[in-house]
Amino acid sequence: MQSSPAQPAFRECVDPALLRACFGRFGTGVSVVSYFYDGAAHGVTVSSFTSVSLNPSLLLVSLDRRSRSCQKLRNAHFTVNVLSADQMDLALHFAGRPGPGVDIPWADQEGTPRLEGAVAWLRCAPFHAYDGGDHVLFLGEVMACATGPGEPLLFQDGEFRRPGSLLSRN
Ligand SMILES: Cc1cc2nc3c(=O)[nH]c(=O)nc-3n(C[C@H](O)[C@H](O)[C@H](O)COP(=O)(O)O)c2cc1C
């Protein structure tokens, strides 16, 4: 009988830079997760927004444990604002890289702040938070949502982009 190879004591680690590059090949939209904390509106830029379920209506955002938002978002209502291609300045602002003269178009809305000009927004009640390694996976239950005109902002290979050419039509 062939003996099975000895189990390594630790999992083999992949190179973090390579892992980041591979993750980055997967193009996404760019969203700002906005919420109230201590009576003030806050936001954090994320590319990790993912649809999860239609019934119940659930979405997911993954936040770095080291971010301030990760602590503040526990049990908080929040809104996912899907940014338009004209809102790169907001994406940078809420990623900790504020530019000069950026005007934040806050619109108050039923317990969570919202950003005017987003191509879609989804207002969520906290549903569950799961361990995700060095991130926390926040599931929100969508209580209200709307979509508007404009093209979404995209992020791929570490760069912001506009949508390119259409490959198929439904
Ligand atoms: C395009 C883009 C996407 C990002 N996506 C995420 C994400 O999904 N999760 C995350 O934790 N941070 C993400 N970040 C980084 C945060 O936006 C950044 O660390 C922010 O400053 C955290 O703010 P806070 O400490 O006030 O919460 C992203 C940054 C950029 C520019």
PDB file of C-alpha atoms and ligand atoms in Angstrom:
ATOM      1  CA  MET A   1       0.000   0.000   0.000  1.00  0.00           C
ATOM      2  CA  GLN A   2       1.244   3.463  -0.903  1.00  0.00           C
ATOM      3  CA  SER A   3       1.641   5.742   2.067  1.00  0.00           C
ATOM      4  CA  SER A   4       0.121   9.187   1.822  1.00  0.00           C
ATOM      5  CA  PRO A   5       2.547  12.113   1.924  1.00  0.00           C
ATOM      6  CA  ALA A   6       3.042  13.692   5.305  1.00  0.00           C
ATOM      7  CA  GLN A   7       0.745  16.656   5.884  1.00  0.00           C
ATOM      8  CA  PRO A   8       2.676  19.922   6.084  1.00  0.00           C
ATOM      9  CA  ALA A   9       2.395  21.627   9.439  1.00  0.00           C
ATOM     10  CA  PHE A  10       1.416  24.874   7.729  1.00  0.00           C
ATOM     11  CA  ARG A  11      -0.411  25.618   4.527  1.00  0.00           C
ATOM     12  CA  GLU A  12       1.882  26.736   1.760  1.00  0.00           C
ATOM     13  CA  CYS A  13       1.616  30.490   1.439  1.00  0.00           C
ATOM     14  CA  VAL A  14       1.217  32.216  -1.888  1.00  0.00           C
ATOM     15  CA  ASP A  15       3.144  35.370  -2.585  1.00  0.00           C
ATOM     16  CA  PRO A  16       0.891  38.264  -1.396  1.00  0.00           C
ATOM     17  CA  ALA A  17       1.923  40.495  -4.321  1.00  0.00           C
ATOM     18  CA  LEU A  18       1.026  37.734  -6.807  1.00  0.00           C
ATOM     19  CA  LEU A  19      -2.258  37.083  -5.002  1.00  0.00           C
ATOM     20  CA  ARG A  20      -3.122  40.790  -5.138  1.00  0.00           C
ATOM     21  CA  ALA A  21      -2.266  40.872  -8.864  1.00  0.00           C
ATOM     22  CA  CYS A  22      -4.485  37.838  -9.539  1.00  0.00           C
ATOM     23  CA  PHE A  23      -7.375  39.315  -7.546  1.00  0.00           C
ATOM     24  CA  GLY A  24      -6.868  42.565  -9.460  1.00  0.00           C
ATOM     25  CA  ARG A  25      -7.358  40.891 -12.840  1.00  0.00           C
ATOM     26  CA  PHE A  26     -11.010  40.465 -11.897  1.00  0.00           C
ATOM     27  CA  GLY A  27     -12.582  43.774 -12.920  1.00  0.00           C
ATOM     28  CA  THR A  28     -15.261  45.171 -10.628  1.00  0.00           C
ATOM     29  CA  GLY A  29     -17.381  48.220 -10.122  1.00  0.00           C
ATOM     30  CA  VAL A  30     -16.500  50.709  -7.400  1.00  0.00           C
ATOM     31  CA  SER A  31     -18.853  51.518  -4.520  1.00  0.00           C
ATOM     32  CA  VAL A  32     -18.834  53.681  -1.423  1.00  0.00           C
ATOM     33  CA  VAL A  33     -20.367  52.103   1.675  1.00  0.00           C
ATOM     34  CA  SER A  34     -21.857  54.991   3.646  1.00  0.00           C
ATOM     35  CA  TYR A  35     -23.149  55.034   7.208  1.00  0.00           C
ATOM     36  CA  PHE A  36     -23.751  57.289  10.199  1.00  0.00           C
ATOM     37  CA  TYR A  37     -21.406  57.015  13.164  1.00  0.00           C
ATOM     38  CA  ASP A  38     -21.622  59.335  16.178  1.00  0.00           C
ATOM     39  CA  GLY A  39     -24.094  61.455  14.223  1.00  0.00           C
ATOM     40  CA  ALA A  40     -21.705  62.096  11.311  1.00  0.00           C
ATOM     41  CA  ALA A  41     -21.783  60.660   7.765  1.00  0.00           C
ATOM     42  CA  HIS A  42     -18.852  58.376   6.863  1.00  0.00           C
ATOM     43  CA  GLY A  43     -17.937  56.344   3.816  1.00  0.00           C
ATOM     44  CA  VAL A  44     -15.424  53.781   2.626  1.00  0.00           C
ATOM     45  CA  THR A  45     -14.556  52.885  -0.963  1.00  0.00           C
ATOM     46  CA  VAL A  46     -14.919  49.189  -1.778  1.00  0.00           C
ATOM     47  CA  SER A  47     -14.546  46.964  -4.814  1.00  0.00           C
ATOM     48  CA  SER A  48     -15.756  43.946  -2.815  1.00  0.00           C
ATOM     49  CA  PHE A  49     -19.494  44.664  -3.128  1.00  0.00           C
ATOM     50  CA  THR A  50     -21.143  41.423  -4.296  1.00  0.00           C
ATOM     51  CA  SER A  51     -24.743  40.439  -4.827  1.00  0.00           C
ATOM     52  CA  VAL A  52     -25.664  37.415  -2.688  1.00  0.00           C
ATOM     53  CA  SER A  53     -29.380  36.566  -2.698  1.00  0.00           C
ATOM     54  CA  LEU A  54     -32.644  37.809  -4.202  1.00  0.00           C
ATOM     55  CA  ASN A  55     -34.952  36.263  -1.591  1.00  0.00           C
ATOM     56  CA  PRO A  56     -34.105  37.366   1.005  1.00  0.00           C
ATOM     57  CA  SER A  57     -32.424  40.341  -0.666  1.00  0.00           C
ATOM     58  CA  LEU A  58     -28.825  40.142   0.531  1.00  0.00           C
ATOM     59  CA  LEU A  59     -25.546  41.733  -0.490  1.00  0.00           C
ATOM     60  CA  LEU A  60     -22.003  41.473   0.813  1.00  0.00           C
ATOM     61  CA  VAL A  61     -19.085  43.816   1.361  1.00  0.00           C
ATOM     62  CA  SER A  62     -15.707  42.678   2.656  1.00  0.00           C
ATOM     63  CA  LEU A  63     -13.813  45.113   4.892  1.00  0.00           C
ATOM     64  CA  ASP A  64     -10.220  45.033   6.073  1.00  0.00           C
ATOM     65  CA  ARG A  65     -10.122  44.547   9.852  1.00  0.00           C
ATOM     66  CA  ARG A  66      -7.612  47.419  10.083  1.00  0.00           C
ATOM     67  CA  SER A  67     -10.024  49.932   8.517  1.00  0.00           C
ATOM     68  CA  ARG A  68     -11.968  52.298  10.759  1.00  0.00           C
ATOM     69  CA  SER A  69     -15.166  51.361   8.924  1.00  0.00           C
ATOM     70  CA  CYS A  70     -14.804  47.709   9.883  1.00  0.00           C
ATOM     71  CA  GLN A  71     -15.253  48.623  13.547  1.00  0.00           C
ATOM     72  CA  LYS A  72     -17.901  51.287  12.973  1.00  0.00           C
ATOM     73  CA  LEU A  73     -20.056  49.189  10.650  1.00  0.00           C
ATOM     74  CA  ARG A  74     -20.791  46.403  13.152  1.00  0.00           C
ATOM     75  CA  ASN A  75     -24.593  46.310  13.595  1.00  0.00           C
ATOM     76  CA  ALA A  76     -24.973  49.563  11.641  1.00  0.00           C
ATOM     77  CA  HIS A  77     -27.362  50.298   8.795  1.00  0.00           C
ATOM     78  CA  PHE A  78     -25.470  51.225   5.626  1.00  0.00           C
ATOM     79  CA  THR A  79     -25.937  52.182   1.983  1.00  0.00           C
ATOM     80  CA  VAL A  80     -23.930  50.835  -0.954  1.00  0.00           C
ATOM     81  CA  ASN A  81     -23.509  53.659  -3.494  1.00  0.00           C
ATOM     82  CA  VAL A  82     -22.425  52.302  -6.908  1.00  0.00           C
ATOM     83  CA  LEU A  83     -20.238  55.118  -8.253  1.00  0.00           C
ATOM     84  CA  SER A  84     -20.548  56.600 -11.716  1.00  0.00           C
ATOM     85  CA  ALA A  85     -17.563  56.924 -14.058  1.00  0.00           C
ATOM     86  CA  ASP A  86     -17.608  60.663 -13.221  1.00  0.00           C
ATOM     87  CA  GLN A  87     -17.101  60.029  -9.488  1.00  0.00           C
ATOM     88  CA  MET A  88     -13.476  58.867  -9.337  1.00  0.00           C
ATOM     89  CA  ASP A  89     -12.717  61.809  -7.033  1.00  0.00           C
ATOM     90  CA  LEU A  90     -15.204  60.364  -4.515  1.00  0.00           C
ATOM     91  CA  ALA A  91     -13.635  56.891  -4.835  1.00  0.00           C
ATOM     92  CA  LEU A  92     -10.234  58.378  -3.989  1.00  0.00           C
ATOM     93  CA  HIS A  93     -11.647  60.539  -1.188  1.00  0.00           C
ATOM     94  CA  PHE A  94     -13.239  57.571   0.589  1.00  0.00           C
ATOM     95  CA  ALA A  95     -10.112  55.485   0.037  1.00  0.00           C
ATOM     96  CA  GLY A  96      -8.141  57.908   2.208  1.00  0.00           C
ATOM     97  CA  ARG A  97      -6.728  59.935  -0.681  1.00  0.00           C
ATOM     98  CA  PRO A  98      -8.767  63.161  -0.560  1.00  0.00           C
ATOM     99  CA  GLY A  99      -8.089  65.652  -3.329  1.00  0.00           C
ATOM    100  CA  PRO A 100      -8.401  69.432  -3.073  1.00  0.00           C
ATOM    101  CA  GLY A 101     -11.905  70.877  -3.265  1.00  0.00           C
ATOM    102  CA  VAL A 102     -13.833  67.613  -3.383  1.00  0.00           C
ATOM    103  CA  ASP A 103     -17.458  68.345  -2.581  1.00  0.00           C
ATOM    104  CA  ILE A 104     -19.213  65.361  -0.980  1.00  0.00           C
ATOM    105  CA  PRO A 105     -22.784  65.228  -2.314  1.00  0.00           C
ATOM    106  CA  TRP A 106     -24.408  63.765   0.799  1.00  0.00           C
ATOM    107  CA  ALA A 107     -28.144  63.184   0.691  1.00  0.00           C
ATOM    108  CA  ASP A 108     -29.744  62.131   3.983  1.00  0.00           C
ATOM    109  CA  GLN A 109     -31.974  59.158   3.641  1.00  0.00           C
ATOM    110  CA  GLU A 110     -33.915  57.234   6.267  1.00  0.00           C
ATOM    111  CA  GLY A 111     -31.146  56.515   8.725  1.00  0.00           C
ATOM    112  CA  THR A 112     -28.196  56.144   6.336  1.00  0.00           C
ATOM    113  CA  PRO A 113     -26.442  58.840   4.313  1.00  0.00           C
ATOM    114  CA  ARG A 114     -26.440  58.452   0.549  1.00  0.00           C
ATOM    115  CA  LEU A 115     -24.361  59.966  -2.250  1.00  0.00           C
ATOM    116  CA  GLU A 116     -26.106  61.904  -5.017  1.00  0.00           C
ATOM    117  CA  GLY A 117     -25.041  60.961  -8.543  1.00  0.00           C
ATOM    118  CA  ALA A 118     -24.402  57.263  -7.890  1.00  0.00           C
ATOM    119  CA  VAL A 119     -25.657  55.015 -10.715  1.00  0.00           C
ATOM    120  CA  ALA A 120     -27.414  52.825  -8.122  1.00  0.00           C
ATOM    121  CA  TRP A 121     -27.837  52.755  -4.363  1.00  0.00           C
ATOM    122  CA  LEU A 122     -28.930  49.983  -1.999  1.00  0.00           C
ATOM    123  CA  ARG A 123     -29.934  50.780   1.585  1.00  0.00           C
ATOM    124  CA  CYS A 124     -29.277  47.889   3.987  1.00  0.00           C
ATOM    125  CA  ALA A 125     -30.089  46.712   7.472  1.00  0.00           C
ATOM    126  CA  PRO A 126     -27.310  44.686   9.115  1.00  0.00           C
ATOM    127  CA  PHE A 127     -27.913  40.954   8.508  1.00  0.00           C
ATOM    128  CA  HIS A 128     -24.772  39.110   9.603  1.00  0.00           C
ATOM    129  CA  ALA A 129     -20.992  39.534   9.847  1.00  0.00           C
ATOM    130  CA  TYR A 130     -18.665  36.602   9.130  1.00  0.00           C
ATOM    131  CA  ASP A 131     -14.989  36.008   9.687  1.00  0.00           C
ATOM    132  CA  GLY A 132     -13.070  36.432   6.444  1.00  0.00           C
ATOM    133  CA  GLY A 133      -9.445  36.128   7.520  1.00  0.00           C
ATOM    134  CA  ASP A 134      -7.931  39.603   7.681  1.00  0.00           C
ATOM    135  CA  HIS A 135     -11.303  40.933   6.434  1.00  0.00           C
ATOM    136  CA  VAL A 136     -14.848  40.812   7.851  1.00  0.00           C
ATOM    137  CA  LEU A 137     -17.681  39.884   5.484  1.00  0.00           C
ATOM    138  CA  PHE A 138     -20.693  42.103   6.148  1.00  0.00           C
ATOM    139  CA  LEU A 139     -23.995  40.867   4.800  1.00  0.00           C
ATOM    140  CA  GLY A 140     -26.726  43.475   4.516  1.00  0.00           C
ATOM    141  CA  GLU A 141     -30.419  42.977   3.885  1.00  0.00           C
ATOM    142  CA  VAL A 142     -31.524  45.395   1.177  1.00  0.00           C
ATOM    143  CA  MET A 143     -34.490  47.444   2.437  1.00  0.00           C
ATOM    144  CA  ALA A 144     -34.667  49.876  -0.494  1.00  0.00           C
ATOM    145  CA  CYS A 145     -32.753  50.442  -3.715  1.00  0.00           C
ATOM    146  CA  ALA A 146     -32.825  52.497  -6.894  1.00  0.00           C
ATOM    147  CA  THR A 147     -30.919  52.760 -10.141  1.00  0.00           C
ATOM    148  CA  GLY A 148     -30.287  55.848 -12.242  1.00  0.00           C
ATOM    149  CA  PRO A 149     -28.625  56.988 -15.452  1.00  0.00           C
ATOM    150  CA  GLY A 150     -24.918  57.061 -16.232  1.00  0.00           C
ATOM    151  CA  GLU A 151     -22.045  54.630 -16.679  1.00  0.00           C
ATOM    152  CA  PRO A 152     -20.489  52.862 -13.690  1.00  0.00           C
ATOM    153  CA  LEU A 153     -16.910  53.430 -12.594  1.00  0.00           C
ATOM    154  CA  LEU A 154     -14.771  50.294 -13.035  1.00  0.00           C
ATOM    155  CA  PHE A 155     -11.575  49.098 -11.330  1.00  0.00           C
ATOM    156  CA  GLN A 156      -9.198  46.533 -12.796  1.00  0.00           C
ATOM    157  CA  ASP A 157      -5.455  45.844 -12.518  1.00  0.00           C
ATOM    158  CA  GLY A 158      -5.182  48.636  -9.962  1.00  0.00           C
ATOM    159  CA  GLU A 159      -6.587  51.279 -12.331  1.00  0.00           C
ATOM    160  CA  PHE A 160      -9.890  53.126 -12.589  1.00  0.00           C
ATOM    161  CA  ARG A 161     -11.632  52.727 -15.936  1.00  0.00           C
ATOM    162  CA  ARG A 162     -14.790  53.525 -17.875  1.00  0.00           C
ATOM    163  CA  PRO A 163     -16.824  50.700 -19.484  1.00  0.00           C
ATOM    164  CA  GLY A 164     -15.451  49.801 -22.909  1.00  0.00           C
ATOM    165  CA  SER A 165     -17.027  48.394 -26.037  1.00  0.00           C
ATOM    166  CA  LEU A 166     -20.181  46.294 -25.926  1.00  0.00           C
ATOM    167  CA  LEU A 167     -19.607  42.600 -26.742  1.00  0.00           C
ATOM    168  CA  SER A 168     -23.209  41.338 -26.795  1.00  0.00           C
ATOM    169  CA  ARG A 169     -26.754  42.619 -26.482  1.00  0.00           C
ATOM    170  CA  ASN A 170     -29.549  40.774 -24.622  1.00  0.00           C
TER     171      ASN A 170
HETATM  172  C1  LIG B   1     -10.849  50.953  -5.855  1.00  0.00           C
HETATM  173  C2  LIG B   1     -10.671  50.617  -4.383  1.00  0.00           C
HETATM  174  C3  LIG B   1     -11.335  49.537  -3.847  1.00  0.00           C
HETATM  175  C4  LIG B   1     -11.209  49.211  -2.491  1.00  0.00           C
HETATM  176  N1  LIG B   1     -11.892  48.143  -2.002  1.00  0.00           N
HETATM  177  C5  LIG B   1     -11.807  47.836  -0.682  1.00  0.00           C
HETATM  178  C6  LIG B   1     -12.564  46.763  -0.148  1.00  0.00           C
HETATM  179  O1  LIG B   1     -13.320  46.072  -0.836  1.00  0.00           O
HETATM  180  N2  LIG B   1     -12.440  46.498   1.185  1.00  0.00           N
HETATM  181  C7  LIG B   1     -11.624  47.237   2.002  1.00  0.00           C
HETATM  182  O2  LIG B   1     -11.551  46.961   3.209  1.00  0.00           O
HETATM  183  N3  LIG B   1     -10.900  48.274   1.514  1.00  0.00           N
HETATM  184  C8  LIG B   1     -10.986  48.595   0.197  1.00  0.00           C
HETATM  185  N4  LIG B   1     -10.283  49.659  -0.301  1.00  0.00           N
HETATM  186  C9  LIG B   1      -9.425  50.437   0.609  1.00  0.00           C
HETATM  187  C10 LIG B   1     -10.227  51.400   1.504  1.00  0.00           C
HETATM  188  O3  LIG B   1     -11.082  52.217   0.729  1.00  0.00           O
HETATM  189  C11 LIG B   1      -9.251  52.299   2.311  1.00  0.00           C
HETATM  190  O4  LIG B   1      -8.383  51.499   3.062  1.00  0.00           O
HETATM  191  C12 LIG B   1      -9.969  53.312   3.202  1.00  0.00           C
HETATM  192  O5  LIG B   1      -9.061  54.362   3.479  1.00  0.00           O
HETATM  193  C13 LIG B   1     -10.456  52.755   4.537  1.00  0.00           C
HETATM  194  O6  LIG B   1     -11.077  53.830   5.206  1.00  0.00           O
HETATM  195  P1  LIG B   1     -11.500  53.775   6.741  1.00  0.00           P
HETATM  196  O7  LIG B   1     -10.269  53.393   7.523  1.00  0.00           O
HETATM  197  O8  LIG B   1     -11.966  55.176   7.054  1.00  0.00           O
HETATM  198  O9  LIG B   1     -12.594  52.783   6.882  1.00  0.00           O
HETATM  199  C14 LIG B   1     -10.391  50.003  -1.656  1.00  0.00           C
HETATM  200  C15 LIG B   1      -9.718  51.111  -2.195  1.00  0.00           C
HETATM  201  C16 LIG B   1      -9.859  51.431  -3.546  1.00  0.00           C
HETATM  202  C17 LIG B   1      -9.157  52.640  -4.112  1.00  0.00           C
END
